[in-house]
Amino acid sequence: GFGEAQDLRNVRALREALGREAELMVDANQALDLAGAMRVASLLAPFGLRWLEEPLRVDRPAAEWACLAEASSTALAGGENLRGADLLLSPSVREFGGGVVLEAMAMGVVPVVVSFGGPAELISPFSGIGLRMQPRAGVVADMQATLERLASDPAQLAAMSRAAVRRVRRWFTWPAKAQQVLEVYRWVLGQRPGKPDFGLPFPDSGD
């Protein structure tokens, strides 16, 4: 941020400009310790934020996150900067790119996404988990069931983690993208027999 006082002025100005009905979120980029996060959460409470993202480092002890959650009237979010995580929970239906999903997969973190938009094209049944697109209550129920299933049999995550890394390296690195673009140019120039079909979502045999 730009310092606590300036950050608060910025949030106040945004809330006044957008009105109370607009959803407003703040990202602290893991910059605070527990005492600072509790103070900032209290100062931000009057602005009616949708959530406060990563006020603490993601790998801080769960007890610190629990303490902050209990003290904060604003919902907390975290996980974009993943360290030692097993899952990325990303139920958003507004992510049409889904770069964070690729970042997670590249680190062997298994994504759980709603089967809609960009994220649904990035995962496969071997490397991620897609939840059925439905009203919010249904997504929440499916997410809970998925977490309970994985908690009861966490061993299955190891194979999915390896598959996620393989999938990113095969299809989503810059060299892989460059090769795909090259095949398009080869088709345009008549240097290959047919239009390239990369088969989105990309195939995955699980091997």
GROMACS .gro file of C-alpha atoms in nm:
model
  207
    1GLY     CA    1   0.000   0.000   0.000
    2PHE     CA    2   0.084   0.364   0.027
    3GLY     CA    3   0.079   0.377   0.404
    4GLU     CA    4  -0.214   0.314   0.634
    5ALA     CA    5  -0.352   0.670   0.628
    6GLN     CA    6  -0.338   0.696   0.247
    7ASP     CA    7  -0.483   0.350   0.201
    8LEU     CA    8  -0.779   0.439   0.422
    9ARG     CA    9  -0.834   0.763   0.230
   10ASN     CA   10  -0.833   0.563  -0.094
   11VAL     CA   11  -1.089   0.313   0.035
   12ARG     CA   12  -1.309   0.595   0.168
   13ALA     CA   13  -1.294   0.776  -0.167
   14LEU     CA   14  -1.383   0.458  -0.356
   15ARG     CA   15  -1.677   0.382  -0.129
   16GLU     CA   16  -1.810   0.737  -0.164
   17ALA     CA   17  -1.770   0.725  -0.543
   18LEU     CA   18  -1.922   0.379  -0.587
   19GLY     CA   19  -2.196   0.400  -0.325
   20ARG     CA   20  -2.294   0.144  -0.065
   21GLU     CA   21  -2.446  -0.104  -0.310
   22ALA     CA   22  -2.124  -0.175  -0.501
   23GLU     CA   23  -1.905  -0.467  -0.394
   24LEU     CA   24  -1.564  -0.343  -0.283
   25MET     CA   25  -1.270  -0.567  -0.190
   26VAL     CA   26  -0.926  -0.478  -0.050
   27ASP     CA   27  -0.604  -0.677  -0.098
   28ALA     CA   28  -0.330  -0.627   0.162
   29ASN     CA   29  -0.082  -0.849  -0.026
   30GLN     CA   30   0.032  -1.033   0.290
   31ALA     CA   31   0.188  -0.712   0.424
   32LEU     CA   32   0.067  -0.722   0.786
   33ASP     CA   33   0.141  -0.907   1.104
   34LEU     CA   34  -0.147  -1.020   1.324
   35ALA     CA   35  -0.162  -0.702   1.533
   36GLY     CA   36  -0.153  -0.482   1.224
   37ALA     CA   37  -0.412  -0.693   1.045
   38MET     CA   38  -0.650  -0.671   1.339
   39ARG     CA   39  -0.609  -0.294   1.352
   40VAL     CA   40  -0.660  -0.251   0.977
   41ALA     CA   41  -0.962  -0.483   0.976
   42SER     CA   42  -1.119  -0.268   1.245
   43LEU     CA   43  -1.048   0.053   1.053
   44LEU     CA   44  -1.194  -0.093   0.733
   45ALA     CA   45  -1.511  -0.226   0.895
   46PRO     CA   46  -1.721   0.089   0.834
   47PHE     CA   47  -1.671   0.062   0.458
   48GLY     CA   48  -1.869  -0.262   0.418
   49LEU     CA   49  -1.607  -0.456   0.223
   50ARG     CA   50  -1.697  -0.783   0.053
   51TRP     CA   51  -1.370  -0.922   0.184
   52LEU     CA   52  -1.018  -0.835   0.300
   53GLU     CA   53  -0.769  -1.038   0.099
   54GLU     CA   54  -0.444  -1.177   0.240
   55PRO     CA   55  -0.389  -0.941   0.532
   56LEU     CA   56  -0.151  -1.208   0.669
   57ARG     CA   57   0.095  -1.434   0.493
   58VAL     CA   58  -0.092  -1.738   0.372
   59ASP     CA   59   0.146  -1.968   0.559
   60ARG     CA   60   0.098  -1.802   0.898
   61PRO     CA   61  -0.030  -2.042   1.165
   62ALA     CA   62  -0.398  -2.129   1.139
   63ALA     CA   63  -0.443  -1.995   1.492
   64GLU     CA   64  -0.350  -1.644   1.371
   65TRP     CA   65  -0.601  -1.661   1.087
   66ALA     CA   66  -0.865  -1.788   1.326
   67CYS     CA   67  -0.791  -1.507   1.571
   68LEU     CA   68  -0.818  -1.249   1.294
   69ALA     CA   69  -1.138  -1.402   1.158
   70GLU     CA   70  -1.297  -1.389   1.502
   71ALA     CA   71  -1.199  -1.024   1.550
   72SER     CA   72  -1.292  -0.905   1.200
   73SER     CA   73  -1.644  -0.824   1.089
   74THR     CA   74  -1.518  -0.841   0.729
   75ALA     CA   75  -1.477  -1.176   0.554
   76LEU     CA   76  -1.118  -1.282   0.490
   77ALA     CA   77  -0.974  -1.426   0.170
   78GLY     CA   78  -0.642  -1.590   0.100
   79GLY     CA   79  -0.461  -1.843  -0.114
   80GLU     CA   80  -0.347  -1.653  -0.421
   81ASN     CA   81   0.010  -1.677  -0.296
   82LEU     CA   82   0.025  -2.044  -0.218
   83ARG     CA   83   0.290  -2.200   0.005
   84GLY     CA   84   0.255  -2.563   0.099
   85ALA     CA   85  -0.115  -2.579   0.006
   86ASP     CA   86  -0.285  -2.892  -0.128
   87LEU     CA   87  -0.590  -2.727  -0.286
   88LEU     CA   88  -0.689  -2.404  -0.454
   89LEU     CA   89  -1.058  -2.333  -0.395
   90SER     CA   90  -1.176  -2.095  -0.665
   91PRO     CA   91  -1.555  -2.108  -0.707
   92SER     CA   92  -1.569  -1.774  -0.892
   93VAL     CA   93  -1.778  -1.758  -1.210
   94ARG     CA   94  -1.621  -1.425  -1.310
   95GLU     CA   95  -1.273  -1.556  -1.395
   96PHE     CA   96  -1.259  -1.580  -1.772
   97GLY     CA   97  -0.882  -1.620  -1.780
   98GLY     CA   98  -0.806  -1.816  -1.467
   99GLY     CA   99  -0.434  -1.740  -1.446
  100VAL     CA  100  -0.434  -1.819  -1.076
  101VAL     CA  101  -0.550  -2.172  -1.162
  102LEU     CA  102  -0.244  -2.225  -1.381
  103GLU     CA  103  -0.018  -2.081  -1.111
  104ALA     CA  104  -0.160  -2.329  -0.863
  105MET     CA  105  -0.126  -2.624  -1.100
  106ALA     CA  106   0.234  -2.532  -1.180
  107MET     CA  107   0.310  -2.567  -0.808
  108GLY     CA  108   0.126  -2.897  -0.782
  109VAL     CA  109  -0.173  -2.744  -0.605
  110VAL     CA  110  -0.496  -2.910  -0.719
  111PRO     CA  111  -0.763  -2.655  -0.824
  112VAL     CA  112  -1.131  -2.689  -0.736
  113VAL     CA  113  -1.328  -2.464  -0.971
  114VAL     CA  114  -1.679  -2.416  -1.103
  115SER     CA  115  -1.712  -2.565  -1.450
  116PHE     CA  116  -1.769  -2.233  -1.622
  117GLY     CA  117  -1.551  -1.991  -1.815
  118GLY     CA  118  -1.174  -2.004  -1.839
  119PRO     CA  119  -1.088  -2.221  -1.538
  120ALA     CA  120  -1.303  -2.507  -1.669
  121GLU     CA  121  -1.087  -2.520  -1.984
  122LEU     CA  122  -0.762  -2.535  -1.788
  123ILE     CA  123  -0.822  -2.840  -1.572
  124SER     CA  124  -0.893  -3.203  -1.657
  125PRO     CA  125  -1.052  -3.476  -1.446
  126PHE     CA  126  -0.700  -3.598  -1.369
  127SER     CA  127  -0.555  -3.260  -1.263
  128GLY     CA  128  -0.842  -3.068  -1.104
  129ILE     CA  129  -1.198  -3.082  -0.982
  130GLY     CA  130  -1.485  -2.910  -1.161
  131LEU     CA  131  -1.803  -2.832  -0.970
  132ARG     CA  132  -2.133  -2.821  -1.154
  133MET     CA  133  -2.255  -2.473  -1.247
  134GLN     CA  134  -2.566  -2.404  -1.039
  135PRO     CA  135  -2.708  -2.153  -0.790
  136ARG     CA  136  -2.481  -2.045  -0.505
  137ALA     CA  137  -2.627  -2.280  -0.242
  138GLY     CA  138  -2.565  -2.579  -0.466
  139VAL     CA  139  -2.204  -2.476  -0.535
  140VAL     CA  140  -2.144  -2.437  -0.160
  141ALA     CA  141  -2.293  -2.780  -0.092
  142ASP     CA  142  -2.085  -2.942  -0.367
  143MET     CA  143  -1.770  -2.769  -0.239
  144GLN     CA  144  -1.836  -2.901   0.110
  145ALA     CA  145  -1.895  -3.253  -0.019
  146THR     CA  146  -1.574  -3.236  -0.224
  147LEU     CA  147  -1.367  -3.123   0.073
  148GLU     CA  148  -1.515  -3.395   0.293
  149ARG     CA  149  -1.439  -3.656   0.028
  150LEU     CA  150  -1.080  -3.540  -0.008
  151ALA     CA  151  -1.033  -3.518   0.367
  152SER     CA  152  -1.142  -3.879   0.402
  153ASP     CA  153  -0.901  -3.994   0.129
  154PRO     CA  154  -0.622  -3.735   0.086
  155ALA     CA  155  -0.394  -3.984  -0.090
  156GLN     CA  156  -0.575  -3.919  -0.420
  157LEU     CA  157  -0.438  -3.563  -0.424
  158ALA     CA  158  -0.081  -3.681  -0.483
  159ALA     CA  159  -0.161  -3.821  -0.830
  160MET     CA  160  -0.370  -3.515  -0.918
  161SER     CA  161  -0.088  -3.286  -0.807
  162ARG     CA  162   0.160  -3.460  -1.038
  163ALA     CA  163  -0.093  -3.452  -1.324
  164ALA     CA  164  -0.149  -3.079  -1.271
  165VAL     CA  165   0.222  -3.005  -1.306
  166ARG     CA  166   0.248  -3.222  -1.618
  167ARG     CA  167  -0.054  -3.055  -1.775
  168VAL     CA  168   0.085  -2.705  -1.727
  169ARG     CA  169   0.424  -2.802  -1.864
  170ARG     CA  170   0.271  -2.970  -2.167
  171TRP     CA  171   0.013  -2.712  -2.272
  172PHE     CA  172   0.049  -2.381  -2.090
  173THR     CA  173   0.415  -2.279  -2.081
  174TRP     CA  174   0.534  -2.000  -2.310
  175PRO     CA  175   0.718  -2.245  -2.539
  176ALA     CA  176   0.400  -2.454  -2.564
  177LYS     CA  177   0.194  -2.147  -2.650
  178ALA     CA  178   0.454  -2.039  -2.906
  179GLN     CA  179   0.432  -2.380  -3.072
  180GLN     CA  180   0.055  -2.350  -3.094
  181VAL     CA  181   0.082  -2.006  -3.255
  182LEU     CA  182   0.343  -2.142  -3.494
  183GLU     CA  183   0.105  -2.417  -3.606
  184VAL     CA  184  -0.159  -2.154  -3.682
  185TYR     CA  185   0.090  -1.961  -3.897
  186ARG     CA  186   0.196  -2.281  -4.072
  187TRP     CA  187  -0.169  -2.344  -4.160
  188VAL     CA  188  -0.217  -1.986  -4.286
  189LEU     CA  189   0.095  -2.019  -4.503
  190GLY     CA  190  -0.013  -2.354  -4.642
  191GLN     CA  191   0.266  -2.542  -4.470
  192ARG     CA  192   0.038  -2.795  -4.300
  193PRO     CA  193  -0.256  -2.992  -4.443
  194GLY     CA  194  -0.532  -2.870  -4.214
  195LYS     CA  195  -0.640  -2.612  -3.962
  196PRO     CA  196  -0.486  -2.689  -3.622
  197ASP     CA  197  -0.732  -2.820  -3.369
  198PHE     CA  198  -0.592  -2.806  -3.019
  199GLY     CA  199  -0.909  -2.959  -2.881
  200LEU     CA  200  -0.997  -2.716  -2.605
  201PRO     CA  201  -1.004  -2.813  -2.335
  202PHE     CA  202  -0.668  -2.972  -2.405
  203PRO     CA  203  -0.673  -3.353  -2.387
  204ASP     CA  204  -0.533  -3.532  -2.087
  205SER     CA  205  -0.484  -3.908  -2.064
  206GLY     CA  206  -0.373  -3.889  -1.702
  207ASP     CA  207  -0.039  -4.052  -1.777
   0.00000   0.00000   0.00000
